[in-house]
Coordinates of C-alpha atoms in Angstrom, one line a residue:
X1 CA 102.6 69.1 114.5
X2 CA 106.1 69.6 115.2
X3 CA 108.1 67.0 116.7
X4 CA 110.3 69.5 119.1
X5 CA 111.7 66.1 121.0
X6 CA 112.9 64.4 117.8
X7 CA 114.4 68.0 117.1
X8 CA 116.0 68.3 120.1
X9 CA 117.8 65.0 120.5
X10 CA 118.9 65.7 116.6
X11 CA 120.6 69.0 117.6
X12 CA 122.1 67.7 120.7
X13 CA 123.2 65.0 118.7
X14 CA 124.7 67.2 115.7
X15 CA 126.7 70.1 118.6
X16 CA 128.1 66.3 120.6
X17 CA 129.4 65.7 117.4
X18 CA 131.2 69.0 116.0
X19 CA 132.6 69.3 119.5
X20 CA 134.4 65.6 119.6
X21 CA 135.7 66.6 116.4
X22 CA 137.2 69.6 117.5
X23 CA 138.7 68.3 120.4
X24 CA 140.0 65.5 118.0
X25 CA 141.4 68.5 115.4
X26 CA 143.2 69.8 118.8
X27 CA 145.2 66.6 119.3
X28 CA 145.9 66.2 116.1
X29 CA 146.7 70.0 115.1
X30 CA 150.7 69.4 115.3
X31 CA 150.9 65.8 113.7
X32 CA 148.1 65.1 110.9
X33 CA 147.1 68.8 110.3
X34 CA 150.8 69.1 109.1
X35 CA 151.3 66.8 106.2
X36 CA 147.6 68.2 104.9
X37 CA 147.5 70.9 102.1
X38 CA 146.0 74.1 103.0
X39 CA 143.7 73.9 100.0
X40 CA 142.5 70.4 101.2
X41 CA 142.2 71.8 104.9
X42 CA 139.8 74.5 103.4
X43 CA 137.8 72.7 101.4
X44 CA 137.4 70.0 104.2
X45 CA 136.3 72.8 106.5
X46 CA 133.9 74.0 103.8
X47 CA 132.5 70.4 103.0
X48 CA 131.5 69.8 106.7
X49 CA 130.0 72.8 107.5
X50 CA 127.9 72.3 104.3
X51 CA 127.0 68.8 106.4
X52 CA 125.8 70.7 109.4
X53 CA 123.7 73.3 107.8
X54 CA 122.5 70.5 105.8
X55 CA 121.2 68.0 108.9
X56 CA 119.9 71.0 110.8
X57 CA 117.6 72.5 107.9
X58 CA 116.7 68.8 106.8
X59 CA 115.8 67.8 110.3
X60 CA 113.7 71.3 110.9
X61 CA 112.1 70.3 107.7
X62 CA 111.4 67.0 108.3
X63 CA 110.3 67.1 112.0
X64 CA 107.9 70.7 111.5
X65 CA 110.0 73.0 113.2
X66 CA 109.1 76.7 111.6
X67 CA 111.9 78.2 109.6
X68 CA 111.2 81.5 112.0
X69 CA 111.9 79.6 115.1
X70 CA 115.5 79.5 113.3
X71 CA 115.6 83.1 112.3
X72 CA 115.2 82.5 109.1
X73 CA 112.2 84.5 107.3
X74 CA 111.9 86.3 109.9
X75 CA 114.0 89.6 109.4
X76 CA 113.9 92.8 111.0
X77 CA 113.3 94.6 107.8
X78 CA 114.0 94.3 104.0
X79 CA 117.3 92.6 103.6
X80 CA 119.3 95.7 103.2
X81 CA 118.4 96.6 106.5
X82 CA 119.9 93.0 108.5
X83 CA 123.1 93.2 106.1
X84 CA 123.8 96.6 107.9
X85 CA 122.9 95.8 111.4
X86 CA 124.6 92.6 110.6
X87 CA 128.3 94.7 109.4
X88 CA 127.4 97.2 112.4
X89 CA 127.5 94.0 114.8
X90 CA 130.5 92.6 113.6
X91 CA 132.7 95.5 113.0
X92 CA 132.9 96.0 116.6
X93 CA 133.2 92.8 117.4
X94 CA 136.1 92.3 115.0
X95 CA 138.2 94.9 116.4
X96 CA 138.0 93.9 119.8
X97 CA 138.9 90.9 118.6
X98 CA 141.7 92.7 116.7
X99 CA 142.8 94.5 119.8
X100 CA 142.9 91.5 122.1
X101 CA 144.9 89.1 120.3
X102 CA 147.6 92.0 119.7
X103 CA 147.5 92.3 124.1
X104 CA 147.8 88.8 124.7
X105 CA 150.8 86.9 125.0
X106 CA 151.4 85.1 121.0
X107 CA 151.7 81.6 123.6
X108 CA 147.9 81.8 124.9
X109 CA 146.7 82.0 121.4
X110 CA 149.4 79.4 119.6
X111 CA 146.9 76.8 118.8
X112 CA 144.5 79.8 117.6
X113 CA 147.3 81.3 115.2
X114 CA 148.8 77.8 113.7
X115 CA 145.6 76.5 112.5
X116 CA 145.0 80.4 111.4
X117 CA 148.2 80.2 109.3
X118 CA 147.1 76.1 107.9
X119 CA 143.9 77.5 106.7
X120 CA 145.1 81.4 104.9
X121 CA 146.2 80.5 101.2
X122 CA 149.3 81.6 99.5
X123 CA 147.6 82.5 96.0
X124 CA 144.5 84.9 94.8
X125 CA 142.2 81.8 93.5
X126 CA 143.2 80.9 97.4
X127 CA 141.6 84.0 98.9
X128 CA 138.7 83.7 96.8
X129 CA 137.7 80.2 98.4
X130 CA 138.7 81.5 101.7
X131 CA 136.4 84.4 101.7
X132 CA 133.8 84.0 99.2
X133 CA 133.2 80.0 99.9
X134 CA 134.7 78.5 103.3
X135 CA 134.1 82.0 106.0
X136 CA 130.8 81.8 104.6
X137 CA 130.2 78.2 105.2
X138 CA 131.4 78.3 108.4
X139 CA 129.4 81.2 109.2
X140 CA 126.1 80.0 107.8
X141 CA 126.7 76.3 109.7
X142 CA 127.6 77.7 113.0
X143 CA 124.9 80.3 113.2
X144 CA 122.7 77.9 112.3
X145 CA 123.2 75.6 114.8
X146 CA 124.6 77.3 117.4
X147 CA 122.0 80.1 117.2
X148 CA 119.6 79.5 115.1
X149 CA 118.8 75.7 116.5
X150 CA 120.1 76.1 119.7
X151 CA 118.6 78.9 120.7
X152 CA 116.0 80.1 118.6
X153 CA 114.3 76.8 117.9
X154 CA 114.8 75.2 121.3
X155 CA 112.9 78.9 122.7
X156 CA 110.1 77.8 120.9
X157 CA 109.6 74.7 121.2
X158 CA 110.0 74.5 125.5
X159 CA 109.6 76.5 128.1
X160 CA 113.1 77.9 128.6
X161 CA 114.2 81.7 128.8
X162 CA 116.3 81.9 125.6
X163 CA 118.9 84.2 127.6
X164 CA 119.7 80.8 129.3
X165 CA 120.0 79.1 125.7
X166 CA 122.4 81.4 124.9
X167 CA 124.5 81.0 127.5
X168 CA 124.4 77.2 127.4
X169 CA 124.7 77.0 123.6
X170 CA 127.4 79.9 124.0
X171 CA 129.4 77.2 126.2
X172 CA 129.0 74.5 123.4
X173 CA 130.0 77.0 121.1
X174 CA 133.5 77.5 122.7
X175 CA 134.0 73.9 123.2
X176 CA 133.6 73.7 119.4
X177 CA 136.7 75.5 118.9
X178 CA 139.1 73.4 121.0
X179 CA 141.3 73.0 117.9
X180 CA 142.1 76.7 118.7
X181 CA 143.5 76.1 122.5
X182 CA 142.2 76.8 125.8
X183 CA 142.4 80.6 125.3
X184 CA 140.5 79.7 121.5
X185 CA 137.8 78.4 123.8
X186 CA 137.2 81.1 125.7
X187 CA 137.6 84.1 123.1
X188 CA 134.7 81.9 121.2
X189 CA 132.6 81.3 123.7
X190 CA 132.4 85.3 124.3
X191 CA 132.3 85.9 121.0
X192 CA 129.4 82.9 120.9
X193 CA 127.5 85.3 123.7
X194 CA 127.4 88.8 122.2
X195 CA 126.2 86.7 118.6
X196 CA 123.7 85.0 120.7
X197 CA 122.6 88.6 122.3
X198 CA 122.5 90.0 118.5
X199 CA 120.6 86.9 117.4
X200 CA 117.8 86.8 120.5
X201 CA 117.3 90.9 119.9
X202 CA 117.0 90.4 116.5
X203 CA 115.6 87.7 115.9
X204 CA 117.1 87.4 112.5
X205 CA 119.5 84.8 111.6
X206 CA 121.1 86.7 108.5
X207 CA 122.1 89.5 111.1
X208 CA 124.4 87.3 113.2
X209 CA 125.4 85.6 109.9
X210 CA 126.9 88.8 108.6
X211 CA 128.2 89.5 111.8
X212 CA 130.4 86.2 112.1
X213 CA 131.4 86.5 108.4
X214 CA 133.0 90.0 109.3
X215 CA 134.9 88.9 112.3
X216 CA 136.4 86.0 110.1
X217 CA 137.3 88.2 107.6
X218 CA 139.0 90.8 109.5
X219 CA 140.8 88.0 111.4
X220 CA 142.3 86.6 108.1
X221 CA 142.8 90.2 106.8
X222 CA 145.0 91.5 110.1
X223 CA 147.0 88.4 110.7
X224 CA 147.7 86.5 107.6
X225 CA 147.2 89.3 104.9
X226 CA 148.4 92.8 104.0
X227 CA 146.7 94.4 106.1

């Protein structure tokens, strides 16, 4: 029998957590963040995400929750099939997020574009980490929680619309980006709400997964590489 309380408190507990730390990155994003080496600064981010994805599965595991309630399992078709709903998702997404950063004023999105330029390397084996081992990681951890747990596990498990879910977990999922400014906040926690709306039509994990991988990617790609 699954144990949805022990779940929920464990999830709750986990998002309380990645959200103090981000607001404790944002105060700290000029002083501490400055004497720390990008490579360390990726790897860190890479380490902890592993940490999140690692307590959420552990703690489904251990408490009964079905890996479908997460998405996971559960895809719309062979794997093929999510990778491209996943790219069609994100490639969108990505440009808008493109476009809007290039219309705003470079002050609202400061925060945003200095840790941006802490985290993009300077040498190939750099890039590689980025984008084959940290943008993953990030993406797996916050689709995870923020969709997978959040809102697909928690839709499950009580009797709440997962529509709602999404908007509340879409909240938290801005608030985890405080290191990125106030403007950071709110470009995430739009780009939280059209994941969520990809993940609850879906149903598939791996889809929003792709999704956030590509609008890393291209954010990396337009403002700190050749492109």
């Amino acid at each position: 029998m699954t144990r949805w309380g022990v779940f929920l408190g464990l999830v709750l507990f986990v998002t309380a957590v990645v959200v103090v730390l981000a607001r404790s990155s944002a105060r700290a994003l000029d002083d501490e963040l400055a004497s720390v080496s990008g490579r360390a600064l990726r790897w860190n981010v890479a380490v902890s995400q592993a940490l999140v994805a690692i307590l959420v599965l552990a703690g489904a595991w251990l408490v009964g929750v079905p890996w479908t309630a997460l998405g996971l399992g559960s895809a719309i078709g062979p794997t093929g099939e999510s990778l491209m709903l996943g790219l069609a998702l994100g490639a969108p997404i990505a440009l808008g997020n493109a476009l809007l950063s290039r219309s705003l004023d470079a002050k609202f999105l400061r925060d945003a574009a200095v840790l941006r330029r802490r985290l993009a390397p300077d040498t190939a084996i750099g890039w590689v980490t980025l984008l084959d081992v940290v943008i993953p990681a990030v993406a797996v951890a916050e689709e995870l929680l923020f969709r997978g747990a959040l809102v697909g596990a928690l839709a499950v498990g009580f009797p709440v619309s997962p529509w709602l879910l999404a908007v509340l977990s879409s909240l938290a999922f801005g608030a985890a980006h405080a290191a990125q400014g106030t403007m950071g906040i709110v470009v995430a926690g739009v780009l939280g709400f059209v994941l969520a709306i990809g993940f609850v039509l879906s149903g598939d994990l791996l889809v929003v997964i792709v999704a956030h991988v590509v609008v890393d990617v291209v954010e990396f790609a337009v403002h700190e590489g050749p492109v």
